Every structure is written in C-alpha cells, then in structure tokens.
Short mmCIF file of C-alpha atoms in Angstrom, two decimals:
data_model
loop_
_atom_site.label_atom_id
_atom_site.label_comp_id
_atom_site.label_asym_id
_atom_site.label_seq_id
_atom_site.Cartn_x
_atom_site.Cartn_y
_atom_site.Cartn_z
CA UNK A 144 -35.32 -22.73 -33.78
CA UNK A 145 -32.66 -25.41 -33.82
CA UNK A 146 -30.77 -23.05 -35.98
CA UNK A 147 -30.71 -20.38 -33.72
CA UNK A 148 -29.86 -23.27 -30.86
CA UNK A 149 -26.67 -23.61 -32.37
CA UNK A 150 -25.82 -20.89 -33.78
CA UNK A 151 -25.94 -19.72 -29.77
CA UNK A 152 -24.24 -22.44 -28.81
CA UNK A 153 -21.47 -21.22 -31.14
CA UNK A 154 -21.52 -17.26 -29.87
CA UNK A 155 -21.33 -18.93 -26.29
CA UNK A 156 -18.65 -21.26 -26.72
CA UNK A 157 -15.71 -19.28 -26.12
CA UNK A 158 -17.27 -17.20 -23.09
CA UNK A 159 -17.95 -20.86 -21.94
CA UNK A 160 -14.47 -21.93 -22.26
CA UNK A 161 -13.24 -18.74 -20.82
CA UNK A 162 -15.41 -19.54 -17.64
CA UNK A 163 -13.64 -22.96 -17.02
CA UNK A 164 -10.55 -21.32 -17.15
CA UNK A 165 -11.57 -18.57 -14.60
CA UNK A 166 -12.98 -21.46 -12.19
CA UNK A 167 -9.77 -23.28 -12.63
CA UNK A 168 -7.71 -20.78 -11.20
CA UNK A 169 -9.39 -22.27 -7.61
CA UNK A 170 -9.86 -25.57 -8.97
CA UNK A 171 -7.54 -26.61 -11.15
CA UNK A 172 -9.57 -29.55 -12.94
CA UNK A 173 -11.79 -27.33 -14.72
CA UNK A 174 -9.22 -26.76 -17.25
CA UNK A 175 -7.53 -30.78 -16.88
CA UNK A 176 -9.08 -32.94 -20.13
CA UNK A 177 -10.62 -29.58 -21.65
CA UNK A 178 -10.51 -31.75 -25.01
CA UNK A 179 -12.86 -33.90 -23.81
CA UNK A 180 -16.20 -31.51 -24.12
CA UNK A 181 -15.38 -31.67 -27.63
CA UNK A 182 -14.96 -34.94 -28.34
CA UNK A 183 -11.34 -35.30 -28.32
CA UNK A 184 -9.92 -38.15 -26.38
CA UNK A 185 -6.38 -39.35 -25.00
CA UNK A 186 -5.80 -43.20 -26.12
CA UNK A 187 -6.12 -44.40 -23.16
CA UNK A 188 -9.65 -43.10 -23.29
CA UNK A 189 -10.35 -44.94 -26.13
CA UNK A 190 -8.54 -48.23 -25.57
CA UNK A 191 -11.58 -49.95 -24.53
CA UNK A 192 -12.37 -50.13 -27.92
CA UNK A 193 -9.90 -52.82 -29.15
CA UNK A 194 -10.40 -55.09 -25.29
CA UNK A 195 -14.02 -55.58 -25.45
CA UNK A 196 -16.61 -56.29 -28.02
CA UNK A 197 -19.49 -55.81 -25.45
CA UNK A 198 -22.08 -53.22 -25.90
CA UNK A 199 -21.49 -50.02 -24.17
CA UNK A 200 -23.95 -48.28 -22.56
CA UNK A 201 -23.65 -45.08 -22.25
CA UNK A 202 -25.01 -42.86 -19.35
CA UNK A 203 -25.02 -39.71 -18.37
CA UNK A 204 -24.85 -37.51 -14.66
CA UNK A 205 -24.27 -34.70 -15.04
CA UNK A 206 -22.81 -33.84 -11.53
CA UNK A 207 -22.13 -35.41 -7.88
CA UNK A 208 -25.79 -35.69 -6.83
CA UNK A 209 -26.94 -37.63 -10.15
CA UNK A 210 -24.25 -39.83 -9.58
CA UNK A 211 -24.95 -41.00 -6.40
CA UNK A 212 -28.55 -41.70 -7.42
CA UNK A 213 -27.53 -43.52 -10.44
CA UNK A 214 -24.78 -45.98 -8.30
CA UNK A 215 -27.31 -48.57 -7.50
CA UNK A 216 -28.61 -48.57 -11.53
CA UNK A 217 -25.20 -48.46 -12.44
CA UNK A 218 -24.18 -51.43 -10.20
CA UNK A 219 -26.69 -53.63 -11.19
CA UNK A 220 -26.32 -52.68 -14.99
CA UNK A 221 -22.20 -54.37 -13.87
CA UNK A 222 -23.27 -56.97 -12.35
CA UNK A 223 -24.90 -57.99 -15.09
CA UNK A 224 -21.60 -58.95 -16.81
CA UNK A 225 -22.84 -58.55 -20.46
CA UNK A 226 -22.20 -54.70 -21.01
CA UNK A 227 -19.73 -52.08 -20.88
CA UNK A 228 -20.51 -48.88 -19.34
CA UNK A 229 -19.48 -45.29 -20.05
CA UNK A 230 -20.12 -42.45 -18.09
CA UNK A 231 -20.40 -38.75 -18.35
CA UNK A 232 -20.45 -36.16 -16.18
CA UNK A 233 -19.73 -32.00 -16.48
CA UNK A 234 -18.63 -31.48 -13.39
CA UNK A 235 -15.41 -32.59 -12.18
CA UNK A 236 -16.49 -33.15 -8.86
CA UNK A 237 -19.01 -35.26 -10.92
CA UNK A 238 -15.91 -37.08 -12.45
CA UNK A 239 -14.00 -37.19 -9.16
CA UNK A 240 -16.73 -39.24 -7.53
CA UNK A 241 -17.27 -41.45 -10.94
CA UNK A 242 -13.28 -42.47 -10.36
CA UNK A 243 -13.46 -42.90 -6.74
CA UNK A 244 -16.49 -45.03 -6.50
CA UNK A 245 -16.28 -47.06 -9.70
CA UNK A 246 -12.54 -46.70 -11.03
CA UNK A 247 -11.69 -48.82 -13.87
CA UNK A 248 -15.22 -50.53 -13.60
CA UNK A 249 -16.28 -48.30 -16.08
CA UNK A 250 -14.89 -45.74 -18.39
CA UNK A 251 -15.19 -41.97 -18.12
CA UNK A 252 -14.81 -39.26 -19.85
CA UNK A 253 -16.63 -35.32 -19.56
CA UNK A 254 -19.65 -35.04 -22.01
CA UNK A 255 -19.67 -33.64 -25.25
CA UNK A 256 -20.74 -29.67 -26.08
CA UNK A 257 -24.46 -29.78 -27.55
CA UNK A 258 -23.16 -28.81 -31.15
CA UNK A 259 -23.47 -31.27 -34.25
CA UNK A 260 -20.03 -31.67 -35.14
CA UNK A 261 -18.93 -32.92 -31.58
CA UNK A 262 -21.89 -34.85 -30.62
CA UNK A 263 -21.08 -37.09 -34.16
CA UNK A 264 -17.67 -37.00 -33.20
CA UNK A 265 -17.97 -38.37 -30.04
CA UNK A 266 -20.71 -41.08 -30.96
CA UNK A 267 -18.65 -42.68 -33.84
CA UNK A 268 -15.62 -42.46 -31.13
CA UNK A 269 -17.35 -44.51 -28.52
CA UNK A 270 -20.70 -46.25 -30.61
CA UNK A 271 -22.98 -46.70 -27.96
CA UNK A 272 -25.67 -49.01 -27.92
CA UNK A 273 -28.09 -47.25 -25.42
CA UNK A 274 -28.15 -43.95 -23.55
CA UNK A 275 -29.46 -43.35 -20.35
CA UNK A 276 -30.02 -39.61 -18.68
CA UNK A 277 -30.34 -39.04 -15.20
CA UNK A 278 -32.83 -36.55 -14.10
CA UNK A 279 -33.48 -34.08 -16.22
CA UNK A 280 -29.92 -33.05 -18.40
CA UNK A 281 -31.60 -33.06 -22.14
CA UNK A 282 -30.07 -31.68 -24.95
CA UNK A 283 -31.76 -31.62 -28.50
CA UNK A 284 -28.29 -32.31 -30.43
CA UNK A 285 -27.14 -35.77 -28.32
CA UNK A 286 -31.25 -36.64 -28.62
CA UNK A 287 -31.87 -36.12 -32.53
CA UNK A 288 -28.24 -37.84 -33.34
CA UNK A 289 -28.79 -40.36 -31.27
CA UNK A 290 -32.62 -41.36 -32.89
CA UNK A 291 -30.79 -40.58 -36.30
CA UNK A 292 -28.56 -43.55 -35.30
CA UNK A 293 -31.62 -45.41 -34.36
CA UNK A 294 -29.82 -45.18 -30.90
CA UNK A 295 -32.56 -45.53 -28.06
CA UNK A 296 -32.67 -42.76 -25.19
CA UNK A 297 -33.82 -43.31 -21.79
CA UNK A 298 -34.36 -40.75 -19.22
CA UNK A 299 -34.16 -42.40 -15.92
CA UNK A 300 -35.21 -41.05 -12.37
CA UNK A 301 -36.78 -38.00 -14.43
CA UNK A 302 -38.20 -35.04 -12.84
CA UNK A 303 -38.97 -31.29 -14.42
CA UNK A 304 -39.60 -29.23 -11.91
CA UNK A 305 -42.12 -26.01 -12.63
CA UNK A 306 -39.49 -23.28 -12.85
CA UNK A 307 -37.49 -25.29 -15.10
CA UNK A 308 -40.78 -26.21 -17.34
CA UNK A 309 -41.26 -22.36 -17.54
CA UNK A 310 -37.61 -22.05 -18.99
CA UNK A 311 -37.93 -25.74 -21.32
CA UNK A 312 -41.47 -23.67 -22.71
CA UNK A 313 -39.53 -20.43 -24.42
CA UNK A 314 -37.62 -23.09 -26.48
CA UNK A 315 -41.01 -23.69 -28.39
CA UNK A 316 -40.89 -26.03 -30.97
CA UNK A 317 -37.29 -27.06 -30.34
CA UNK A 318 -38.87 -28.36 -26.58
CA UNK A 319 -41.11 -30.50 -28.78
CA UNK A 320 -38.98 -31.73 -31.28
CA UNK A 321 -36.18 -32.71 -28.58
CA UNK A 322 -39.17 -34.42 -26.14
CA UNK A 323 -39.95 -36.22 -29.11
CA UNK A 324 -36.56 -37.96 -29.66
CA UNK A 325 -36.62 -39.29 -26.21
CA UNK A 326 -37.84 -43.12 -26.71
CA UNK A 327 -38.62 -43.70 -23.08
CA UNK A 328 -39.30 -41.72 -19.78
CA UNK A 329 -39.21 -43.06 -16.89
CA UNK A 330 -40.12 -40.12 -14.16
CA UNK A 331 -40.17 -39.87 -10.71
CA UNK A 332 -43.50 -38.46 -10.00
CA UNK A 333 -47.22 -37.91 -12.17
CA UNK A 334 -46.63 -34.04 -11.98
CA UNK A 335 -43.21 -34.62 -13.56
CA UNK A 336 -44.71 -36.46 -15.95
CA UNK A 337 -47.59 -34.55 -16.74
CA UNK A 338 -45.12 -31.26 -17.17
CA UNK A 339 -43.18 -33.23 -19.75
CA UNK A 340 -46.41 -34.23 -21.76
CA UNK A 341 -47.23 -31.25 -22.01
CA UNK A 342 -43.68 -29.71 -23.36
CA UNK A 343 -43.95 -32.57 -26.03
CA UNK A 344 -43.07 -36.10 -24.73
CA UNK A 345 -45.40 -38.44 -26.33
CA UNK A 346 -47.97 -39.90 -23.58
CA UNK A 347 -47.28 -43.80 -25.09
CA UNK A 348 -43.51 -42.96 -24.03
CA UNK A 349 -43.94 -42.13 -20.41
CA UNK A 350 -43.75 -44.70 -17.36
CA UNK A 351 -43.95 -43.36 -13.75
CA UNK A 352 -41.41 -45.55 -11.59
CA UNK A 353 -40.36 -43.32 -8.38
CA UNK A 354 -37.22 -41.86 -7.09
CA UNK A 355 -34.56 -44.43 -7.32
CA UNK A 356 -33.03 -41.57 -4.26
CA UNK A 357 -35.31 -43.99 -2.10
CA UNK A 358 -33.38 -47.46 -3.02
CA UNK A 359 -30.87 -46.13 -1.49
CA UNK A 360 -28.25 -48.66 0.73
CA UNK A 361 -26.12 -48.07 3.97
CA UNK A 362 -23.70 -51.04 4.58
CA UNK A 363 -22.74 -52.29 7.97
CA UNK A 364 -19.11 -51.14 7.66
CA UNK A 365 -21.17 -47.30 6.77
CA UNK A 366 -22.95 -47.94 10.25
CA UNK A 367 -20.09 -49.09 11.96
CA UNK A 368 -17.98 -46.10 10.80
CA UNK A 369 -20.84 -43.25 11.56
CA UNK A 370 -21.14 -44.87 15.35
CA UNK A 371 -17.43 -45.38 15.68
CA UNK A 372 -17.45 -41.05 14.39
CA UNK A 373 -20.14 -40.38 16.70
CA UNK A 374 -18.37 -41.98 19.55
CA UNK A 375 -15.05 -39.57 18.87
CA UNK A 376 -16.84 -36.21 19.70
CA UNK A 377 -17.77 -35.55 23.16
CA UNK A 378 -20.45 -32.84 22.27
CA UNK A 379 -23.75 -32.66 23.86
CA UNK A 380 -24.91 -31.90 20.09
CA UNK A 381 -23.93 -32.99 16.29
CA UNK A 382 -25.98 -31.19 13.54
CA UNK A 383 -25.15 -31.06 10.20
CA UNK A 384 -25.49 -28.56 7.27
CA UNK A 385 -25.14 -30.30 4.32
CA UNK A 386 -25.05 -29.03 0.32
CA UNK A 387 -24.99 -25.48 1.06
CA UNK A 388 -24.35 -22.67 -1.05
CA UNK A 389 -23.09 -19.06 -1.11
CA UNK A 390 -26.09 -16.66 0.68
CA UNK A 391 -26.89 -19.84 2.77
CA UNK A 392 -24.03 -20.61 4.86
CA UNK A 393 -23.82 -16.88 6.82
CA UNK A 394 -27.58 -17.82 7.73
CA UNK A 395 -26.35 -21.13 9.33
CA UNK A 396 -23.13 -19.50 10.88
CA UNK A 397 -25.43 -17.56 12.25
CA UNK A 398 -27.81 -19.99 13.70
CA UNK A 399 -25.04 -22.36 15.31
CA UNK A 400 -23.90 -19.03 17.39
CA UNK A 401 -27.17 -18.82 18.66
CA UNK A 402 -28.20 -22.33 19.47
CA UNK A 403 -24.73 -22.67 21.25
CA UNK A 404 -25.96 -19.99 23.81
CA UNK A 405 -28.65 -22.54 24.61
CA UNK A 406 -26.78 -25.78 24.10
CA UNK A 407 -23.37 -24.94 25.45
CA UNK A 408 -21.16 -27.06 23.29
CA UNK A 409 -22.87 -27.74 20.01
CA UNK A 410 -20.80 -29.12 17.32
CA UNK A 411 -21.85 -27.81 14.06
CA UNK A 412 -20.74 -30.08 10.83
CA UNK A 413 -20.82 -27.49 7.59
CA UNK A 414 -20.67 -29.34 4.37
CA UNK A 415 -20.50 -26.88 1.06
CA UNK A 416 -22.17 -28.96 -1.99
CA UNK A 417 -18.55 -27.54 -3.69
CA UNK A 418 -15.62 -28.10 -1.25
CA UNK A 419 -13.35 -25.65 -3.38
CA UNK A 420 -15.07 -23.10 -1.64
CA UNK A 421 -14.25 -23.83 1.85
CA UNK A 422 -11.14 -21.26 2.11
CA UNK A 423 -14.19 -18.32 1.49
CA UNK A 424 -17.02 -20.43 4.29
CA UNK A 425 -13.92 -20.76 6.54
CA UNK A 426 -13.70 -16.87 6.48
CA UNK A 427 -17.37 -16.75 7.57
CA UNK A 428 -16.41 -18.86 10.80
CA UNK A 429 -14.60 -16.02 12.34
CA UNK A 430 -14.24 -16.08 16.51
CA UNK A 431 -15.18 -20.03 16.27
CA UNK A 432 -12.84 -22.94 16.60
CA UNK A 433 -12.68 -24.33 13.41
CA UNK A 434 -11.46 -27.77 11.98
CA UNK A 435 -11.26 -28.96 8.36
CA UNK A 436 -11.59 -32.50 7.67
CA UNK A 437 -8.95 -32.66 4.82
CA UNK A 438 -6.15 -31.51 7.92
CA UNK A 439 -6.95 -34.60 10.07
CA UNK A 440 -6.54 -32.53 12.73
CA UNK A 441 -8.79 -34.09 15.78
CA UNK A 442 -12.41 -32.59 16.60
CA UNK A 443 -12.32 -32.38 20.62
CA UNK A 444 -14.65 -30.22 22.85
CA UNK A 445 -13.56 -27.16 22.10
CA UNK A 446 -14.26 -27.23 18.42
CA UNK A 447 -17.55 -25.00 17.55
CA UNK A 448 -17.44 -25.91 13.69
CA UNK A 449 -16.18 -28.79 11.49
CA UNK A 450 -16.11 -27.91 8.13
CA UNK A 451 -15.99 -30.66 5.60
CA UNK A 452 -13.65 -29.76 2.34
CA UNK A 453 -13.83 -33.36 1.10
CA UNK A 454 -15.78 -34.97 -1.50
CA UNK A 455 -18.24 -38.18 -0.96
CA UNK A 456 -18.48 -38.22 2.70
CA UNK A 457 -21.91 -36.90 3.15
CA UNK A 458 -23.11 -39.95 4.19
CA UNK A 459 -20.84 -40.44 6.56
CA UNK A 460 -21.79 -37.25 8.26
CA UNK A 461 -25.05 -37.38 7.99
CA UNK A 462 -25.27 -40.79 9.95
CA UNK A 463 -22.77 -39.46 12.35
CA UNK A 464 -24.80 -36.64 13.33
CA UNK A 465 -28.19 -35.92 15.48
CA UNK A 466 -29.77 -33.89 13.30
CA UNK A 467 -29.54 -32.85 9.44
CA UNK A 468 -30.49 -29.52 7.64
CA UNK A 469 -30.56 -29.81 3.82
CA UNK A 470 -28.89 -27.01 2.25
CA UNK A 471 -30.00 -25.37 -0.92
CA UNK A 472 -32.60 -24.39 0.43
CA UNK A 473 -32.69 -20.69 2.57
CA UNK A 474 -31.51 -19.22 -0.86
CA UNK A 475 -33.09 -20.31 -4.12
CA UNK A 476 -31.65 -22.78 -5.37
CA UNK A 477 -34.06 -25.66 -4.72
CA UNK A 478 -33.17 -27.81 -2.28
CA UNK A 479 -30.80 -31.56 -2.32
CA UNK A 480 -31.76 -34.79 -1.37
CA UNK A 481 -33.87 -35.11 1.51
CA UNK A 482 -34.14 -38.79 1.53
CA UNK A 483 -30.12 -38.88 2.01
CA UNK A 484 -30.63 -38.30 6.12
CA UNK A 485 -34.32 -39.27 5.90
CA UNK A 486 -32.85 -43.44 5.63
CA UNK A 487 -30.73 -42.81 8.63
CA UNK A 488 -33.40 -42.05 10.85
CA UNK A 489 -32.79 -38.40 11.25
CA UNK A 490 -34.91 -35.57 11.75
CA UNK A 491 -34.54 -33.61 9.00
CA UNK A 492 -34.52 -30.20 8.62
CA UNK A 493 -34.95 -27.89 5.09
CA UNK A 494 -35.50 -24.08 4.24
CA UNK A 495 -38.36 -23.07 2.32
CA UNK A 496 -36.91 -23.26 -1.19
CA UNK A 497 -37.03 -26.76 -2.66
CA UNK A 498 -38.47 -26.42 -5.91
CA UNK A 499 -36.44 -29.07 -7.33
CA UNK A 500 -37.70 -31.54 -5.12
CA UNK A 501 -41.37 -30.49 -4.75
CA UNK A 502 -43.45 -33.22 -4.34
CA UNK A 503 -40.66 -35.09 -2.18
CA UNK A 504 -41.23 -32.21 0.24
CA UNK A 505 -44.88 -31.84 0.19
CA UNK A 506 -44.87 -35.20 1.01
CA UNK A 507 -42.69 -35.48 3.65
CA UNK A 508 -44.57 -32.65 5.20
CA UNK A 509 -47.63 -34.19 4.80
CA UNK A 510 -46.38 -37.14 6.66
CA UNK A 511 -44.74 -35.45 9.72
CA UNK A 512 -40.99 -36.59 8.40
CA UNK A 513 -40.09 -33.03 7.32
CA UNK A 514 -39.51 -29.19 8.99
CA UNK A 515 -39.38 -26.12 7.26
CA UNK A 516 -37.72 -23.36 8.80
CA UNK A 517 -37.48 -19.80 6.93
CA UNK A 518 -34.26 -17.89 8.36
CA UNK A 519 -31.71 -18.78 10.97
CA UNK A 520 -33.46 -17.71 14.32
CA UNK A 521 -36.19 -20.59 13.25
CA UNK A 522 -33.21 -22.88 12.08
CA UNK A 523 -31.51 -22.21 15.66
CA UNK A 524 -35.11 -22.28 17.56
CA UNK A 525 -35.94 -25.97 16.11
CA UNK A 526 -32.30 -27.87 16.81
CA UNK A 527 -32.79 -25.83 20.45
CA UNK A 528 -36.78 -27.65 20.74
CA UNK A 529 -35.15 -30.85 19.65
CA UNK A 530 -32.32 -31.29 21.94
CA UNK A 531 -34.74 -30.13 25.18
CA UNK A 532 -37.37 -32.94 23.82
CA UNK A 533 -35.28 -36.17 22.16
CA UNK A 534 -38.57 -38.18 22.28
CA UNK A 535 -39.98 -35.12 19.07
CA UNK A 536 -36.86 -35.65 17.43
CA UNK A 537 -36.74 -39.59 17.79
CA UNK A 538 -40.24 -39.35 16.40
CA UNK A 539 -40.26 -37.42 13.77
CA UNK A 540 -36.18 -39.16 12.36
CA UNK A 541 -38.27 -42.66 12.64
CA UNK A 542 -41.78 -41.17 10.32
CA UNK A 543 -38.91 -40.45 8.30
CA UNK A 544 -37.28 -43.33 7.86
CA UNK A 545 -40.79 -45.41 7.43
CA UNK A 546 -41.60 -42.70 4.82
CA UNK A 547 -38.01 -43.28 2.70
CA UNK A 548 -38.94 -47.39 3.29
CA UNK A 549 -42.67 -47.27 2.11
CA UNK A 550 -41.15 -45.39 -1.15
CA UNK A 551 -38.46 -47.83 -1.86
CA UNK A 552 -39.39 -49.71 -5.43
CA UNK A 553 -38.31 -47.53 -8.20
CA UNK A 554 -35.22 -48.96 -8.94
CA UNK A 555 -36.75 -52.18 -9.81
CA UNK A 556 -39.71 -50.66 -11.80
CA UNK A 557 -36.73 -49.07 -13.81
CA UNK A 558 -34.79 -52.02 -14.35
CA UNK A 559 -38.07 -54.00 -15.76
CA UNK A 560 -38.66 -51.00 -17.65
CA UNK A 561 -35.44 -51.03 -19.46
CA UNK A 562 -35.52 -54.62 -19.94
CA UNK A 563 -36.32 -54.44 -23.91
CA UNK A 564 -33.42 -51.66 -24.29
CA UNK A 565 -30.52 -54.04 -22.84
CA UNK A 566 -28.21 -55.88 -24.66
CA UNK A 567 -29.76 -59.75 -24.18
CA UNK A 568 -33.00 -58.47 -25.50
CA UNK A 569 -31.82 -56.09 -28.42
#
C-alpha cells in the first residue's frame, strides 16, 4: 500500500504543482518559495543552523486556523528559552500569519511533499529534535522517517472527525502502519480518540487533554480596540459572518437584506476564511453600500456591508460586533471555531454542518451557548429575535462564555504531557 502511496504521490505531483500556479494567478504567493515543498531552501532559510546549537522543534499547522490554536503552545514552548522552533504551514495565508505574529521568533518555511526523497531531504536540512502536529495533518512518509530517526512525533490538539475516519479507513494497512509511528496523541475529545484507536493508534499512546481552542487569551489593548471599533459605527446592529466560503456567502447576503427590512440600519461584517476572494463576494453585494477594510475608507451609517479582505483580524471583529455566525457551516464544509466568539461573550450563531467540530457543537447545544439555523430566512429570523429581546441574547453570549471558561485546561494537560519529549528531559 505504501507503494502505491507514492507512486500516487508521484502521478499527482505535477497536476499539484500546476494547481499552485493556477491559484497564483489571484494570489500571487502560491507560486513565491515553490522550492520549499521540496525541500529546497534559500540560505537565509538555513542560517539558523550555524547561530544556534539549541534543539529545534519542529511543528507543524498546516493553515491559518491551526495556527492560531497552536500560538499559546508555541509561546510557551519560547518562553522557555532552551529551544528553537520551526514551523510549517501549506498555506500561505498559513505562512502570512506565522510571519506576522511571530516574525523572526521562529523560523519558517512551507512543509515538505509526502515523498521519501524530500521528507529525508528536508530532515537532514533542518535535524529536528521533536515534531509536533496540530490537529489532524498526518502523513505516513514525515511519520515512518521520522521513527526511523528515532525522532518522536506528537500530535497535539488532535481530533478525527467521522467523515474524515471514513476516508483515513480506505488507506487500510497504510492507516495502521502510519497510526503506529505516531509516539504520542494527545486528542481533544474520547470520540476522537476512540476513532483513532480504532484506525491503528496504539491505546498505551493516547492521552485525552481538550481543545487548547479553549485557552484561548484576549488582552486589554484587544478589548480596548474592539470597544474603541464598536464605538465608530453608529448602527443600531453589528453582526458578523466570519470564515465563510463559496455557496455560503449568497445565503448570508441574502439574510442581511432581509433582517435590514426589520432592523433598519444593520451593519453586516462579512469575513471570507480566504480574503483573495473578496473581489468575487464583493460582486455578490450588489445594490448595498459596501466598504473593504484594506481601503480604510470610513464605515458611517449608510454602509449596509463591511467586508473584511485582511488577514488576522477576526478577533477583532468578532469582539467588535453584537452577534457572530460561524461560517463553514450552511455548505459542507464543517464548520470553524466556535469558541473564537464564544470567549467574547457573544451569542453565537452556526449552520447545520459542523462535522469537524462535532462534539464542540453538541455540546454547546446541550448547554444553551449555541443556535443552529438551516438557511438564511432562519439566519435573518434569529439576529431579528435577538435584537427585539437583548436580555435572550445577553443570556445565551454569557452560557457561552461560562461554557468556553469551564473548558479551559488543555493547554496545560498538553504541556505536562510533553514534558518527557522536551529538550531538558531528553
């Protein structure tokens, strides 16, 4: 089977490669440091290796929303002060928000293509000590060269949905054998867990620790900057759409022309999950008064829609707003991070497709912290029944927020967990 693996990966390669190019014709970075997915660096990429005789760690995310999850790991892995740390992503909005949050803190580069040659390639490169996945980005190549090089892999904040079980099950044996190069998982919840067992993961090797999504930290200057936001538009009204995708964003178009015929002078804040697409959502807007957040141009009263075509200001909106719908959700694609407007006291809002985030749903549900709506007229109906009753809406934002506290833990159960991997204890 892992034959076959790569002799696909090898068919698929150039179609792959083709594909970045295509997607950079609207966003240019796809094709920027091409080299670097197969393991060939610029020196500047590599000059860490003659400053520092630390151990690197080396951990990967594989786009924006990983990222941000991994920022309080990462932060306390730096504050440490014995370790370097190196970061992947595939994304370049991944990488974008790796440079703007951490800059020369750390190094990045884009991860390696799953094939033998340039997974060795880039491990004798960089020689990492330790390798740490977010979520749920496995590949059998990185795992079996990195236990060949008695290299120990962690997968942190894991989760396997069901749908993407179904999908890790048709690998058969090469499932098992890759499960079974993973030294330590550390998941988010027991059905996670229990779908990884089953794929292969040795029981011994699995540790249930949370969502590190809930250790998540809004500064004062964050809170002073929302309110400061807030105070700017005089609408009756802010709701925001955030991480939405193509299918979904007609649906909530839609919905903000209806619930401004019952709240006269809504402000609706649209936030794509990839901001290169905002020339084709703009075209969606049509008869509303648009503004984009990249023109600086001032929101004022007559402004129906502000769409937001900047990375890494999400929360930023969604503390500046009254309400928050999680995109990724009225199409199937399975949902983003509720907790995001969940810690700001917000009622949240989410379609019925969240598959990827399951058991976060069900139990925000459970605990009154969490609507579903199915189309637009039920988007549109519950931001209408929430602006005619504030006390509902206060109630349910604050179950939220005492539902994102009580879950707030993981991070340190993951930290203890990697104690033994890290470099004082090696």
């Amino acid at each position: 089977m892992r034959g076959l693996y790569n002799a696909l990966w090898l068919v698929a390669l150039p179609f792959i490669c083709l594909r970045l190019l295509l997607r950079s014709r609207k966003q240019p970075a796809y094709r920027q440091r091409m080299a670097e997915r197969f393991s060939f660096y610029s020196r500047a990429a590599l000059a860490h290796r003659a400053s520092s005789q630390q151990p690197l760690i080396w951990l990967h995310a594989v786009s924006v929303g990983e990222f941000l999850a991994a920022l309080p790991l990462i932060e306390h892995l730096l504050a440490r002060g014995d370790c370097r740390l190196l970061i992947t992503t595939t994304t370049p909005t991944g990488s974008a928000q790796v440079q703007a949050k951490l800059g020369a803190r750390v190094q990045h580069v884009y991860a390696p293509y799953d094939l033998p040659i340039i997974v060795k390639r880039f491990l004798k490169q960089y020689q990492p000590r330790l390798l740490l996945v977010m979520e749920t980005e496995l590949w059998p190549n990185i795992l079996r060269a990195c236990r060949q090089r008695n290299l120990a892999t962690v997968l942190v904040n894991g989760r396997m949905s069901a749908r993407s079980a179904r999908g890790y099950r048709r690998l058969g044996s090469l499932s098992r054998s890759m499960l079974a190069d993973v030294s330590q998982a550390l998941v988010q919840y027991n059905a996670d867990g229990k779908r990884l067992v089953d794929l292969g993961l040795p029981q011994e090797r699995l540790q249930v620790c949370g969502s590190v999504k809930f250790d998540i930290a809004i500064s004062e200057s964050l809170r002073v900057e929302t309110q400061t936001l807030r105070n700017q538009w005089p609408h009756p009204l802010v709701w925001v759409a955030a991480s939405t995708h193509p299918g979904e964003e007609q649906q909530i178009v839609a919905a903000h022309k209806q619930l401004q015929q019952q709240v006269p002078g809504a402000l609706l804040v649209l936030v794509p999950r990839h901001p290169e697409r905002s020339t084709e959502v703009l075209a969606l807007c049509q008869n509303m008064a648009v503004v984009t957040r990249s023109s600086n141009s001032a929101v004022t009263a007559a402004t129906d829609v502000l769409l937001v075509d900047t990375l890494g200001e999400l929360m930023l909106f969604y503390g500046a707003a009254d309400i928050a719908f999680v995109g990724g959700s009225l199409v199937a694609h399975g949902g983003h991070n509720l907790v995001e407007p969940a810690v700001w006291g917000k009622p949240v809002l989410s379609g019925p497709h969240v598959f990827n985030f399951a058991t976060m749903a069900e139990e925000m549900t459970a605990a009154q912290a969490l609507t579903t709506v199915a189309d637009d007229d039920a988007l549109a109906a519950a931001i209408a029944h929430w602006q005619a009753q504030p006390e509902a809406a206060q109630a349910q934002g604050n179950r939220g927020l005492q539902f994102a506290e009580a879950n707030r833990g993981a991070l340190q159960r993951v930290l203890m967990a990697l104690a033994p991997y890290l470099p004082d204890t090696v």
